[in-house]
GROMACS .gro file of C-alpha atoms in nm:
model
  111
    1UNK     CA    1  10.686   8.270  -2.224
    2UNK     CA    2  10.759   7.942  -2.054
    3UNK     CA    3  11.016   8.110  -1.852
    4UNK     CA    4  10.775   8.373  -1.704
    5UNK     CA    5  10.540   8.159  -1.620
    6UNK     CA    6  10.720   7.969  -1.419
    7UNK     CA    7  10.867   8.222  -1.196
    8UNK     CA    8  10.535   8.336  -1.205
    9UNK     CA    9  10.421   8.083  -1.013
   10UNK     CA   10  10.728   8.122  -0.762
   11UNK     CA   11  10.605   8.429  -0.659
   12UNK     CA   12  10.278   8.377  -0.631
   13UNK     CA   13  10.012   8.163  -0.374
   14UNK     CA   14   9.848   7.935  -0.526
   15UNK     CA   15   9.539   7.792  -0.428
   16UNK     CA   16   9.574   7.433  -0.308
   17UNK     CA   17   9.453   7.137  -0.507
   18UNK     CA   18   9.205   6.851  -0.355
   19UNK     CA   19   9.412   6.517  -0.394
   20UNK     CA   20   9.164   6.393  -0.649
   21UNK     CA   21   9.238   6.668  -0.859
   22UNK     CA   22   9.666   6.609  -0.828
   23UNK     CA   23   9.648   6.291  -0.940
   24UNK     CA   24   9.459   6.366  -1.258
   25UNK     CA   25   9.758   6.640  -1.311
   26UNK     CA   26   9.997   6.353  -1.255
   27UNK     CA   27   9.832   6.074  -1.415
   28UNK     CA   28   9.798   6.324  -1.741
   29UNK     CA   29  10.157   6.445  -1.713
   30UNK     CA   30  10.265   6.083  -1.736
   31UNK     CA   31  10.067   6.005  -2.037
   32UNK     CA   32  10.234   6.307  -2.187
   33UNK     CA   33  10.564   6.268  -2.129
   34UNK     CA   34  10.603   5.950  -2.104
   35UNK     CA   35  10.317   5.750  -2.293
   36UNK     CA   36  10.252   5.580  -1.990
   37UNK     CA   37  10.486   5.310  -2.032
   38UNK     CA   38  10.776   5.357  -1.687
   39UNK     CA   39  11.016   5.210  -1.976
   40UNK     CA   40  11.033   5.525  -2.100
   41UNK     CA   41  11.108   5.777  -1.792
   42UNK     CA   42  11.512   5.626  -1.845
   43UNK     CA   43  11.543   5.658  -2.209
   44UNK     CA   44  11.888   5.767  -2.461
   45UNK     CA   45  11.745   5.868  -2.787
   46UNK     CA   46  11.896   5.699  -3.088
   47UNK     CA   47  12.149   5.957  -3.240
   48UNK     CA   48  12.176   6.149  -2.962
   49UNK     CA   49  12.528   6.179  -2.743
   50UNK     CA   50  12.364   6.197  -2.398
   51UNK     CA   51  12.076   6.044  -2.179
   52UNK     CA   52  11.687   6.184  -2.106
   53UNK     CA   53  11.625   6.124  -1.761
   54UNK     CA   54  11.267   6.129  -1.574
   55UNK     CA   55  10.968   6.272  -1.590
   56UNK     CA   56  11.094   6.618  -1.691
   57UNK     CA   57  11.353   6.482  -1.963
   58UNK     CA   58  11.694   6.544  -1.752
   59UNK     CA   59  12.024   6.563  -1.966
   60UNK     CA   60  12.287   6.381  -1.843
   61UNK     CA   61  12.625   6.462  -2.043
   62UNK     CA   62  12.865   6.159  -2.019
   63UNK     CA   63  13.210   6.267  -1.956
   64UNK     CA   64  13.389   6.515  -2.183
   65UNK     CA   65  13.076   6.580  -2.392
   66UNK     CA   66  12.958   6.967  -2.387
   67UNK     CA   67  12.693   6.961  -2.605
   68UNK     CA   68  12.445   7.271  -2.713
   69UNK     CA   69  12.221   7.208  -2.421
   70UNK     CA   70  12.123   7.313  -2.079
   71UNK     CA   71  12.290   6.969  -1.881
   72UNK     CA   72  11.962   6.954  -1.647
   73UNK     CA   73  12.046   6.657  -1.488
   74UNK     CA   74  12.287   6.768  -1.210
   75UNK     CA   75  12.100   7.067  -1.119
   76UNK     CA   76  11.803   6.812  -1.042
   77UNK     CA   77  12.027   6.655  -0.770
   78UNK     CA   78  12.143   6.984  -0.611
   79UNK     CA   79  11.779   7.035  -0.538
   80UNK     CA   80  11.679   6.683  -0.437
   81UNK     CA   81  11.996   6.720  -0.249
   82UNK     CA   82  11.853   7.118  -0.081
   83UNK     CA   83  11.522   6.876  -0.007
   84UNK     CA   84  11.710   6.569   0.170
   85UNK     CA   85  11.556   6.363  -0.075
   86UNK     CA   86  11.708   6.020  -0.020
   87UNK     CA   87  11.996   5.939  -0.295
   88UNK     CA   88  12.114   5.645  -0.408
   89UNK     CA   89  12.433   5.586  -0.267
   90UNK     CA   90  12.650   5.606  -0.540
   91UNK     CA   91  12.518   5.953  -0.611
   92UNK     CA   92  12.472   6.107  -0.301
   93UNK     CA   93  12.922   6.053  -0.269
   94UNK     CA   94  12.955   6.264  -0.590
   95UNK     CA   95  12.653   6.472  -0.686
   96UNK     CA   96  12.807   6.662  -0.977
   97UNK     CA   97  13.012   6.384  -1.128
   98UNK     CA   98  12.949   6.301  -1.494
   99UNK     CA   99  12.676   6.029  -1.624
  100UNK     CA  100  12.855   5.664  -1.581
  101UNK     CA  101  12.727   5.571  -1.982
  102UNK     CA  102  13.015   5.617  -2.182
  103UNK     CA  103  12.784   5.606  -2.467
  104UNK     CA  104  12.408   5.505  -2.554
  105UNK     CA  105  12.554   5.127  -2.592
  106UNK     CA  106  12.713   5.121  -2.205
  107UNK     CA  107  12.345   5.245  -2.169
  108UNK     CA  108  12.138   5.038  -2.247
  109UNK     CA  109  12.314   4.736  -2.122
  110UNK     CA  110  12.283   4.910  -1.767
  111UNK     CA  111  11.919   4.874  -1.793
   0.00000   0.00000   0.00000
């Protein structure tokens, strides 16, 4: 169902929202997805073999790991490159690279 809804938004022209409404929606998403805590935007949950990044919970697998979920962070990077978003140099030079942390301990040390 979710996929169908997203597909409909890609083809249907939506009326523009006033800035105040866009801001209210953004704030609600921020509260819902990370409890309005910026530390929750970049996490590696206990018991998971990968980090979850950003408001969209983009999964990024470490080198050598192939999991049951669709790895979504590389697709986000490709999306941003197409739209000419300036990426950090270490990511821009190798956008298809695996996550640079081998495990949760290394990830938390890098934070």
